[in-house]
């Protein structure tokens, strides 16, 4: 639901933004190295475009870890937008990188036909991988629908992992993008296998709980009497209603659904840790050609390209979002009022589609563009120059150093400063929660509920005529702090007849 509400800015940043950032980074890298020709080697446009495509991939695991540590959840707009962009743009960046790598050939002439062929190859690989992922997700949904209730939780979790890897190996075998297929299959499996719909259960107070418990007890006795009178009803089993295939409640068992998120998070964290360990071990090896000016140009390309891309696409996304909101508001005003639901401006604004990306959110989006394992894995796939075929690049060592420097800068500098920047902007959710829990000193929901019950009981049972203090009973509670005790402790320590309301006790002063 949150992803659908923010689909416009997510698609803008993930698809158009990745293409735009790749081109801008390539221009900055090529032109910057050309200006500093005497201090560093010039990066040609094929290598610059390949570097721009691989460095435009935002790492979802690094972004998720930073935002989660800040206390953000999928209910926060900035969390959904950043994580959605990082999740989708990996596939776009990978397909674009694999397309541009073919231009690392001395025998290729870059003309209109070559550019058109590259664009067609990009679309075919991207759409084909996406369709394979959708088909794999649908087959996985049918499998779990057929095998619902026939597998143990361990088998359900294992089969879930197997189905998640299946589209990757299919696309890898036909030289398409396995990441795009995995992401597409993951959306289908998350919606219909794991499930996104949670039944809202009403929160009952003590009086409602006691009333419902008595009703449940009476119903239990009536059912027991009915079964005792009819011996055939004991042998009769209730008919099993099969759940629909595409149900938002999911097809996994409760235990498997509980553990699948934990298992996948462990696997993702382990793979991310392995990539960063490899990066740290070989950071200063001979396979890296470090040049200070190359490093500064690469970092400047990452920052400048994202600084131009975010405001430009935010303006376009906000324009489309405002049009959708106006259309939804107009349609809600024309609809007749149904039942007791009033067509108020609050209801219309809550149903309006999309969200506006303001200046503060744009600054957070620029800070949260962390590069990580995907960029480092892609730079390793750049072929070295082959003198016989003329394919590959002679600058792979320089590109690896530039990629490693960009990853370190974005993760440690930008990722480490994201919290302090959001705190300065007043957008840190964890700080707000801590202040609301400890600074304000507000009582909990249970304490407020018990306090109201105690006041109602005092007024209803004692009344002003039976109570000497009369109306001063509420003032007495406000003068000094009181302590709310557990219900069972009150029954044990308070004398009196059964059913007599329990008065709150004063906190003894030292």
Coordinates of C-alpha atoms in Angstrom, one line a residue:
X1 CA 0.0 0.0 0.0
X2 CA 2.8 2.5 0.8
X3 CA 4.7 1.5 -2.3
X4 CA 1.6 2.1 -4.5
X5 CA 1.0 5.5 -2.9
X6 CA 4.6 6.6 -3.6
X7 CA 4.9 4.9 -7.0
X8 CA 5.3 8.1 -9.0
X9 CA 8.5 9.4 -7.3
X10 CA 9.9 5.9 -6.9
X11 CA 9.7 5.1 -10.6
X12 CA 11.0 8.6 -11.6
X13 CA 14.1 8.2 -9.4
X14 CA 14.7 4.5 -10.1
X15 CA 14.3 4.5 -13.9
X16 CA 14.7 8.0 -15.3
X17 CA 16.9 9.0 -12.5
X18 CA 19.4 6.2 -13.0
X19 CA 19.7 6.9 -16.7
X20 CA 20.1 10.6 -16.0
X21 CA 22.6 10.2 -13.2
X22 CA 24.7 7.8 -15.3
X23 CA 24.9 10.3 -18.1
X24 CA 25.7 13.2 -15.8
X25 CA 28.4 11.2 -14.0
X26 CA 30.0 10.2 -17.3
X27 CA 30.2 13.8 -18.4
X28 CA 31.7 15.0 -15.1
X29 CA 34.3 12.1 -15.1
X30 CA 35.3 12.6 -18.7
X31 CA 35.4 16.4 -18.7
X32 CA 37.1 16.6 -15.3
X33 CA 39.8 14.2 -16.3
X34 CA 40.3 16.1 -19.6
X35 CA 40.8 19.4 -17.7
X36 CA 43.4 17.7 -15.4
X37 CA 45.1 16.0 -18.3
X38 CA 48.6 16.7 -16.9
X39 CA 47.8 15.4 -13.4
X40 CA 45.7 12.3 -14.3
X41 CA 44.9 10.1 -17.3
X42 CA 41.9 11.1 -19.3
X43 CA 38.9 8.7 -18.9
X44 CA 37.3 8.1 -22.4
X45 CA 33.6 8.2 -22.8
X46 CA 33.0 4.4 -23.0
X47 CA 34.8 3.9 -19.7
X48 CA 33.1 7.0 -18.2
X49 CA 29.6 5.7 -19.2
X50 CA 30.3 2.3 -17.8
X51 CA 31.5 3.9 -14.5
X52 CA 28.5 6.2 -14.4
X53 CA 26.1 3.2 -14.9
X54 CA 27.7 1.1 -12.1
X55 CA 28.1 3.9 -9.6
X56 CA 24.5 5.0 -10.1
X57 CA 23.3 1.8 -8.4
X58 CA 22.0 2.6 -4.9
X59 CA 22.6 -0.2 -2.3
X60 CA 19.3 -1.2 -0.7
X61 CA 21.0 -3.1 2.2
X62 CA 23.1 -0.1 3.2
X63 CA 20.2 2.3 2.9
X64 CA 17.9 0.0 4.9
X65 CA 20.4 -0.4 7.7
X66 CA 20.9 3.3 8.0
X67 CA 17.2 4.2 8.0
X68 CA 16.3 1.3 10.4
X69 CA 18.9 2.4 12.9
X70 CA 17.3 5.9 12.8
X71 CA 14.0 4.4 13.9
X72 CA 12.2 4.7 10.5
X73 CA 9.6 2.2 9.3
X74 CA 7.6 1.6 6.1
X75 CA 5.0 4.1 7.4
X76 CA 7.5 7.0 6.8
X77 CA 7.4 8.6 3.4
X78 CA 11.1 9.2 3.1
X79 CA 11.8 5.5 4.1
X80 CA 9.5 4.2 1.4
X81 CA 10.8 6.5 -1.3
X82 CA 14.5 5.8 -0.6
X83 CA 14.1 2.1 -0.2
X84 CA 11.9 1.8 -3.2
X85 CA 14.4 3.7 -5.4
X86 CA 17.3 1.6 -4.2
X87 CA 15.4 -1.6 -4.7
X88 CA 14.3 -0.9 -8.3
X89 CA 17.3 1.0 -9.7
X90 CA 19.7 -1.9 -9.2
X91 CA 18.1 -3.7 -12.1
X92 CA 18.1 -0.6 -14.3
X93 CA 21.8 0.0 -13.5
X94 CA 22.8 -3.6 -14.2
X95 CA 21.1 -3.8 -17.5
X96 CA 22.5 -0.4 -18.5
X97 CA 26.0 -1.5 -17.5
X98 CA 25.8 -4.7 -19.4
X99 CA 24.7 -2.7 -22.5
X100 CA 27.4 -0.1 -22.2
X101 CA 30.2 -2.7 -21.7
X102 CA 29.8 -3.8 -25.3
X103 CA 31.1 -0.4 -26.3
X104 CA 34.5 -1.2 -24.8
X105 CA 35.8 -2.4 -28.1
X106 CA 38.3 -0.7 -30.4
X107 CA 36.7 -2.2 -33.5
X108 CA 33.2 -0.7 -32.7
X109 CA 32.1 2.5 -34.4
X110 CA 29.7 4.5 -32.3
X111 CA 27.0 5.8 -34.7
X112 CA 23.2 5.9 -34.9
X113 CA 22.9 2.2 -35.6
X114 CA 25.0 1.3 -32.6
X115 CA 23.1 3.5 -30.3
X116 CA 19.8 2.2 -31.6
X117 CA 20.9 -1.4 -31.2
X118 CA 22.0 -0.6 -27.6
X119 CA 18.6 0.9 -26.8
X120 CA 16.8 -2.1 -28.2
X121 CA 19.1 -4.5 -26.3
X122 CA 18.4 -2.5 -23.1
X123 CA 14.6 -2.7 -23.5
X124 CA 14.6 -6.4 -24.5
X125 CA 16.8 -7.5 -21.6
X126 CA 14.9 -5.4 -19.0
X127 CA 11.4 -6.3 -20.1
X128 CA 12.3 -9.9 -20.7
X129 CA 13.9 -10.3 -17.3
X130 CA 10.9 -8.5 -15.7
X131 CA 8.4 -10.9 -17.4
X132 CA 10.4 -13.9 -16.3
X133 CA 10.4 -12.7 -12.7
X134 CA 6.6 -12.1 -12.9
X135 CA 6.0 -15.6 -14.3
X136 CA 8.2 -17.2 -11.7
X137 CA 6.4 -15.3 -8.9
X138 CA 3.0 -16.5 -10.2
X139 CA 4.2 -20.1 -10.5
X140 CA 5.5 -19.9 -6.9
X141 CA 2.0 -18.6 -5.8
X142 CA 0.3 -21.5 -7.5
X143 CA 2.7 -23.9 -5.9
X144 CA 2.0 -22.6 -2.4
X145 CA -1.7 -22.6 -3.1
X146 CA -1.7 -26.3 -4.1
X147 CA 0.6 -27.3 -1.2
X148 CA -1.1 -25.1 1.4
X149 CA -1.2 -27.0 4.7
X150 CA 0.9 -30.0 3.4
X151 CA 4.4 -28.7 4.3
X152 CA 6.2 -28.1 7.5
X153 CA 7.4 -24.5 8.3
X154 CA 11.0 -25.6 7.5
X155 CA 10.1 -26.9 4.1
X156 CA 8.1 -23.7 3.4
X157 CA 11.0 -21.5 4.1
X158 CA 13.4 -23.6 2.1
X159 CA 11.1 -23.7 -0.9
X160 CA 10.6 -20.0 -0.6
X161 CA 14.4 -19.4 -1.0
X162 CA 14.5 -21.9 -4.0
X163 CA 11.7 -20.1 -5.8
X164 CA 13.4 -16.8 -5.2
X165 CA 16.6 -18.0 -6.8
X166 CA 15.0 -19.7 -9.7
X167 CA 14.4 -16.6 -11.9
X168 CA 18.0 -15.5 -11.4
X169 CA 19.4 -18.7 -12.8
X170 CA 17.0 -18.7 -15.7
X171 CA 18.0 -15.2 -16.7
X172 CA 21.6 -15.8 -16.1
X173 CA 21.5 -18.8 -18.4
X174 CA 20.1 -16.8 -21.3
X175 CA 22.4 -13.8 -20.5
X176 CA 19.6 -11.5 -19.2
X177 CA 19.4 -9.7 -15.9
X178 CA 18.9 -12.0 -13.0
X179 CA 18.6 -9.0 -10.6
X180 CA 15.6 -7.6 -12.4
X181 CA 13.9 -11.0 -12.4
X182 CA 14.5 -11.5 -8.7
X183 CA 13.1 -8.1 -7.9
X184 CA 10.0 -8.7 -10.0
X185 CA 9.5 -12.2 -8.5
X186 CA 10.0 -10.7 -5.0
X187 CA 7.1 -8.3 -5.4
X188 CA 4.7 -11.1 -6.5
X189 CA 5.9 -13.4 -3.7
X190 CA 5.7 -10.7 -1.1
X191 CA 2.1 -9.8 -2.0
X192 CA 0.6 -13.2 -2.5
X193 CA 2.8 -15.8 -0.8
X194 CA 4.0 -13.9 2.3
X195 CA 0.9 -11.6 2.4
X196 CA 0.5 -7.9 3.0
X197 CA -3.0 -7.7 4.5
X198 CA -3.3 -7.9 8.3
X199 CA -6.7 -8.2 9.9
X200 CA -7.4 -5.3 12.1
X201 CA -8.5 -6.6 15.5
X202 CA -10.2 -4.1 17.8
X203 CA -8.5 -3.2 21.0
X204 CA -10.8 -4.0 23.9
X205 CA -10.9 -2.5 27.3
X206 CA -11.3 -4.4 30.6
X207 CA -15.1 -4.0 30.5
X208 CA -15.4 -5.2 26.9
X209 CA -13.0 -8.0 27.6
X210 CA -15.1 -9.2 30.6
X211 CA -18.3 -9.0 28.6
X212 CA -16.8 -10.9 25.7
X213 CA -15.4 -13.5 28.0
X214 CA -18.8 -14.2 29.5
X215 CA -20.4 -14.4 26.1
X216 CA -17.6 -16.8 24.9
X217 CA -18.1 -19.0 28.0
X218 CA -21.9 -19.2 27.5
X219 CA -21.4 -20.0 23.8
X220 CA -18.9 -22.7 24.8
X221 CA -21.4 -24.4 27.2
X222 CA -24.2 -24.2 24.5
X223 CA -21.9 -25.8 21.9
X224 CA -20.9 -28.5 24.4
X225 CA -24.5 -29.3 25.1
X226 CA -25.3 -29.5 21.4
X227 CA -22.4 -31.8 20.8
X228 CA -23.2 -34.0 23.8
X229 CA -26.8 -34.4 22.5
X230 CA -25.7 -35.3 19.0
X231 CA -23.1 -38.0 18.8
X232 CA -22.8 -37.8 15.1
X233 CA -21.6 -34.2 15.3
X234 CA -18.4 -35.4 17.0
X235 CA -17.4 -37.4 14.0
X236 CA -18.3 -34.7 11.5
X237 CA -15.5 -32.5 10.4
X238 CA -16.0 -28.9 9.3
X239 CA -15.5 -28.4 5.6
X240 CA -12.1 -26.9 4.7
X241 CA -12.5 -23.7 2.6
X242 CA -9.5 -23.3 0.3
X243 CA -8.1 -19.8 0.3
X244 CA -8.1 -17.9 -3.0
X245 CA -4.9 -18.1 -5.0
X246 CA -4.2 -14.4 -5.1
X247 CA -5.1 -13.4 -1.6
X248 CA -3.4 -10.6 0.2
X249 CA -3.5 -12.7 3.4
X250 CA -0.7 -14.9 2.0
X251 CA -0.3 -18.6 1.7
X252 CA 2.6 -19.3 4.1
X253 CA 1.9 -20.7 7.5
X254 CA 2.0 -18.5 10.5
X255 CA 5.4 -19.9 11.8
X256 CA 7.0 -19.8 8.3
X257 CA 5.7 -16.2 7.8
X258 CA 7.3 -15.2 11.1
X259 CA 10.7 -16.6 10.3
X260 CA 11.0 -15.8 6.6
X261 CA 11.8 -12.2 7.1
X262 CA 14.5 -13.0 9.7
X263 CA 16.1 -15.7 7.4
X264 CA 16.2 -13.4 4.4
X265 CA 17.6 -10.5 6.5
X266 CA 20.4 -12.8 7.8
X267 CA 21.3 -13.9 4.2
X268 CA 21.3 -10.4 2.9
X269 CA 23.5 -9.1 5.7
X270 CA 26.0 -12.0 5.3
X271 CA 26.4 -11.3 1.6
X272 CA 26.8 -7.6 2.2
X273 CA 29.4 -8.2 4.9
X274 CA 31.3 -10.6 2.6
X275 CA 31.4 -7.9 -0.2
X276 CA 32.7 -5.2 2.2
X277 CA 35.2 -7.6 3.7
X278 CA 36.5 -8.3 0.2
X279 CA 36.6 -4.5 -0.5
X280 CA 38.6 -3.9 2.7
X281 CA 41.1 -6.8 2.1
X282 CA 42.1 -5.8 -1.4
X283 CA 41.7 -2.0 -1.0
X284 CA 45.5 -1.3 -1.2
X285 CA 46.6 -4.2 -3.4
X286 CA 48.5 -3.7 -6.6
X287 CA 45.3 -4.2 -8.7
X288 CA 44.3 -0.7 -7.7
X289 CA 45.9 2.4 -9.3
X290 CA 45.1 5.2 -6.9
X291 CA 45.2 8.8 -8.1
X292 CA 44.0 11.6 -6.0
X293 CA 42.5 13.5 -8.8
X294 CA 40.6 10.5 -10.2
X295 CA 39.2 9.9 -6.8
X296 CA 38.0 13.5 -6.4
X297 CA 36.5 13.5 -9.8
X298 CA 34.6 10.3 -9.2
X299 CA 33.2 11.6 -5.9
X300 CA 32.3 14.9 -7.5
X301 CA 30.5 13.0 -10.3
X302 CA 28.4 11.0 -7.8
X303 CA 27.4 14.1 -5.8
X304 CA 26.8 16.5 -8.7
X305 CA 24.8 14.0 -10.8
X306 CA 22.5 13.2 -7.9
X307 CA 22.2 16.9 -6.9
X308 CA 20.9 17.7 -10.4
X309 CA 18.8 14.6 -10.8
X310 CA 16.8 14.8 -7.5
X311 CA 15.4 18.4 -7.8
X312 CA 14.7 18.0 -11.5
X313 CA 12.7 14.7 -11.2
X314 CA 11.1 15.9 -7.9
X315 CA 9.6 18.8 -9.8
X316 CA 8.2 16.5 -12.4
X317 CA 6.9 14.0 -9.9
X318 CA 5.3 16.7 -7.7
X319 CA 3.5 18.1 -10.8
X320 CA 2.0 14.7 -11.6
X321 CA 1.1 14.0 -8.0
X322 CA -0.7 17.3 -7.7
X323 CA -2.7 16.5 -10.9
X324 CA -3.6 13.1 -9.4
X325 CA -4.7 14.7 -6.1
X326 CA -6.9 17.3 -7.8
X327 CA -8.5 14.5 -9.9
X328 CA -9.1 12.3 -6.8
X329 CA -10.6 15.3 -4.9
X330 CA -12.9 16.2 -7.7
X331 CA -14.1 12.6 -8.1
X332 CA -14.6 12.2 -4.3
X333 CA -16.8 15.4 -4.3
X334 CA -18.9 14.0 -7.1
X335 CA -19.6 10.7 -5.5
X336 CA -22.7 10.4 -3.4
X337 CA -22.4 10.0 0.4
X338 CA -22.6 6.3 1.3
X339 CA -23.9 5.3 4.7
X340 CA -22.6 7.4 7.6
X341 CA -19.3 8.3 5.9
X342 CA -19.2 12.0 5.3
X343 CA -17.3 13.5 2.4
X344 CA -15.1 15.8 4.4
X345 CA -11.9 17.5 3.3
X346 CA -9.9 15.3 5.7
X347 CA -11.3 12.1 4.1
X348 CA -10.6 13.4 0.6
X349 CA -7.1 14.4 1.4
X350 CA -6.4 11.0 3.0
X351 CA -7.6 9.2 -0.1
X352 CA -5.6 11.5 -2.4
X353 CA -2.9 9.7 -4.3
X354 CA 0.8 10.4 -4.0
X355 CA 2.9 12.6 -1.8
X356 CA 4.7 15.9 -2.4
X357 CA 8.6 15.7 -2.2
X358 CA 9.5 19.0 -0.5
X359 CA 13.0 20.5 -0.2
X360 CA 13.9 18.8 3.1
X361 CA 13.0 15.4 1.6
X362 CA 15.1 16.1 -1.5
X363 CA 18.1 16.9 0.7
X364 CA 17.6 13.6 2.6
X365 CA 17.3 11.8 -0.7
X366 CA 20.6 13.3 -1.8
X367 CA 22.3 12.2 1.4
X368 CA 20.8 8.7 1.3
X369 CA 22.2 7.8 -2.1
X370 CA 24.6 5.2 -0.7
X371 CA 26.7 3.1 -3.1
X372 CA 27.7 -0.4 -1.9
X373 CA 28.1 -4.0 -2.9
X374 CA 26.4 -3.8 -6.3
X375 CA 28.7 -1.1 -7.6
X376 CA 31.8 -3.1 -6.4
X377 CA 30.5 -6.3 -8.0
X378 CA 29.8 -4.6 -11.3
X379 CA 33.3 -3.0 -11.6
X380 CA 34.8 -6.5 -11.2
X381 CA 32.9 -7.6 -14.3
X382 CA 34.6 -4.9 -16.5
X383 CA 36.8 -6.9 -19.0
X384 CA 40.5 -6.2 -19.2
X385 CA 41.9 -5.2 -22.5
X386 CA 42.7 -7.9 -24.9
X387 CA 45.3 -6.9 -27.5
X388 CA 44.1 -9.7 -29.9
X389 CA 40.4 -8.9 -30.0
X390 CA 40.6 -5.2 -29.0
X391 CA 37.9 -5.7 -26.4
X392 CA 38.0 -4.5 -22.8
X393 CA 39.6 -1.5 -21.1
X394 CA 43.1 -0.5 -20.0
X395 CA 41.8 1.5 -17.1
X396 CA 40.1 -1.2 -15.0
X397 CA 42.5 -0.6 -12.1
X398 CA 41.7 3.2 -12.1
X399 CA 37.9 2.4 -12.3
X400 CA 38.2 0.0 -9.4
X401 CA 39.9 2.7 -7.3
X402 CA 37.4 5.3 -8.2
X403 CA 34.5 2.9 -7.4
X404 CA 36.0 2.0 -4.0
X405 CA 36.6 5.6 -3.1
X406 CA 33.0 6.5 -4.0
X407 CA 31.6 3.6 -1.9
X408 CA 33.7 4.6 1.1
X409 CA 32.7 8.3 0.8
X410 CA 29.0 7.6 0.5
X411 CA 28.8 5.0 3.2
X412 CA 30.9 6.7 5.9
X413 CA 30.5 10.4 5.1
X414 CA 27.0 10.6 3.7
X415 CA 25.6 7.6 5.5
X416 CA 27.1 8.7 8.8
X417 CA 25.9 12.2 8.4
X418 CA 22.3 11.4 7.4
X419 CA 21.1 11.1 11.0
X420 CA 22.7 14.4 12.1
X421 CA 21.4 16.1 9.0
X422 CA 17.8 14.8 9.6
X423 CA 18.1 15.8 13.3
X424 CA 19.0 19.4 12.2
X425 CA 16.1 19.5 9.8
X426 CA 13.7 18.1 12.5
X427 CA 13.0 14.9 10.6
X428 CA 14.5 12.4 13.0
X429 CA 11.7 10.0 14.0
X430 CA 13.6 8.2 16.8
X431 CA 14.3 11.5 18.6
X432 CA 10.6 12.3 18.5
X433 CA 9.7 8.9 19.9
X434 CA 12.2 9.2 22.7
X435 CA 11.0 12.7 23.6
X436 CA 7.4 11.6 23.5
X437 CA 8.1 8.6 25.7
X438 CA 10.4 10.1 28.4
X439 CA 10.4 13.9 28.2
X440 CA 6.7 14.5 28.3
X441 CA 6.0 12.1 31.2
X442 CA 2.7 11.0 29.8
X443 CA 1.0 8.0 31.3
X444 CA 0.6 4.9 29.3
X445 CA -2.7 3.8 27.8
X446 CA -3.3 1.2 30.5
X447 CA -2.7 3.7 33.2
X448 CA -5.1 6.2 31.7
X449 CA -7.7 3.4 31.2
X450 CA -7.4 2.2 34.8
X451 CA -7.6 5.8 36.1
X452 CA -10.8 6.4 34.2
X453 CA -12.3 3.2 35.4
X454 CA -11.5 4.1 39.0
X455 CA -13.1 7.5 38.7
X456 CA -16.2 6.0 37.1
X457 CA -16.6 3.4 39.8
X458 CA -16.2 6.0 42.5
X459 CA -18.8 8.2 41.0
X460 CA -21.3 5.5 40.2
X461 CA -21.0 3.5 43.5
X462 CA -20.3 6.1 46.1
X463 CA -21.7 9.2 44.6
X464 CA -21.7 12.7 46.2
X465 CA -24.2 11.6 48.8
X466 CA -22.2 8.6 50.0
X467 CA -18.8 10.3 49.8
X468 CA -17.8 12.9 52.3
X469 CA -15.3 14.5 50.0
X470 CA -17.8 14.8 47.2
X471 CA -16.4 16.7 44.2
X472 CA -13.0 17.0 45.8
X473 CA -12.2 13.4 44.9
X474 CA -10.8 14.3 41.5
X475 CA -8.8 17.2 42.9
X476 CA -7.3 14.9 45.4
X477 CA -6.0 12.7 42.6
X478 CA -4.5 15.7 40.8
X479 CA -2.7 17.2 43.9
X480 CA -0.2 14.4 44.4
X481 CA 1.1 11.6 42.1
X482 CA -0.5 8.3 42.6
X483 CA 0.6 4.8 41.7
X484 CA -1.5 2.4 39.7
X485 CA -1.3 -1.2 40.9
X486 CA -2.0 -4.4 39.1
X487 CA -5.6 -5.7 39.3
X488 CA -4.6 -9.0 41.0
X489 CA -2.5 -7.2 43.6
X490 CA -5.4 -4.9 44.4
X491 CA -7.7 -7.9 45.0
X492 CA -5.2 -9.5 47.4
X493 CA -4.2 -6.4 49.4
X494 CA -7.6 -4.5 49.5
X495 CA -10.1 -5.7 52.2
X496 CA -13.8 -5.5 51.6
X497 CA -16.6 -7.5 50.1
X498 CA -16.3 -9.0 46.7
X499 CA -17.0 -6.8 43.8
X500 CA -16.3 -3.6 45.8
X501 CA -14.5 -1.0 43.6
X502 CA -10.9 -0.6 44.4
X503 CA -9.7 2.9 45.3
X504 CA -6.3 4.1 44.1
X505 CA -3.7 4.4 46.9
X506 CA -1.5 7.3 47.5
X507 CA 2.2 6.9 47.0
X508 CA 3.9 6.9 50.5
X509 CA 6.3 9.8 50.9
X510 CA 9.7 9.0 52.3

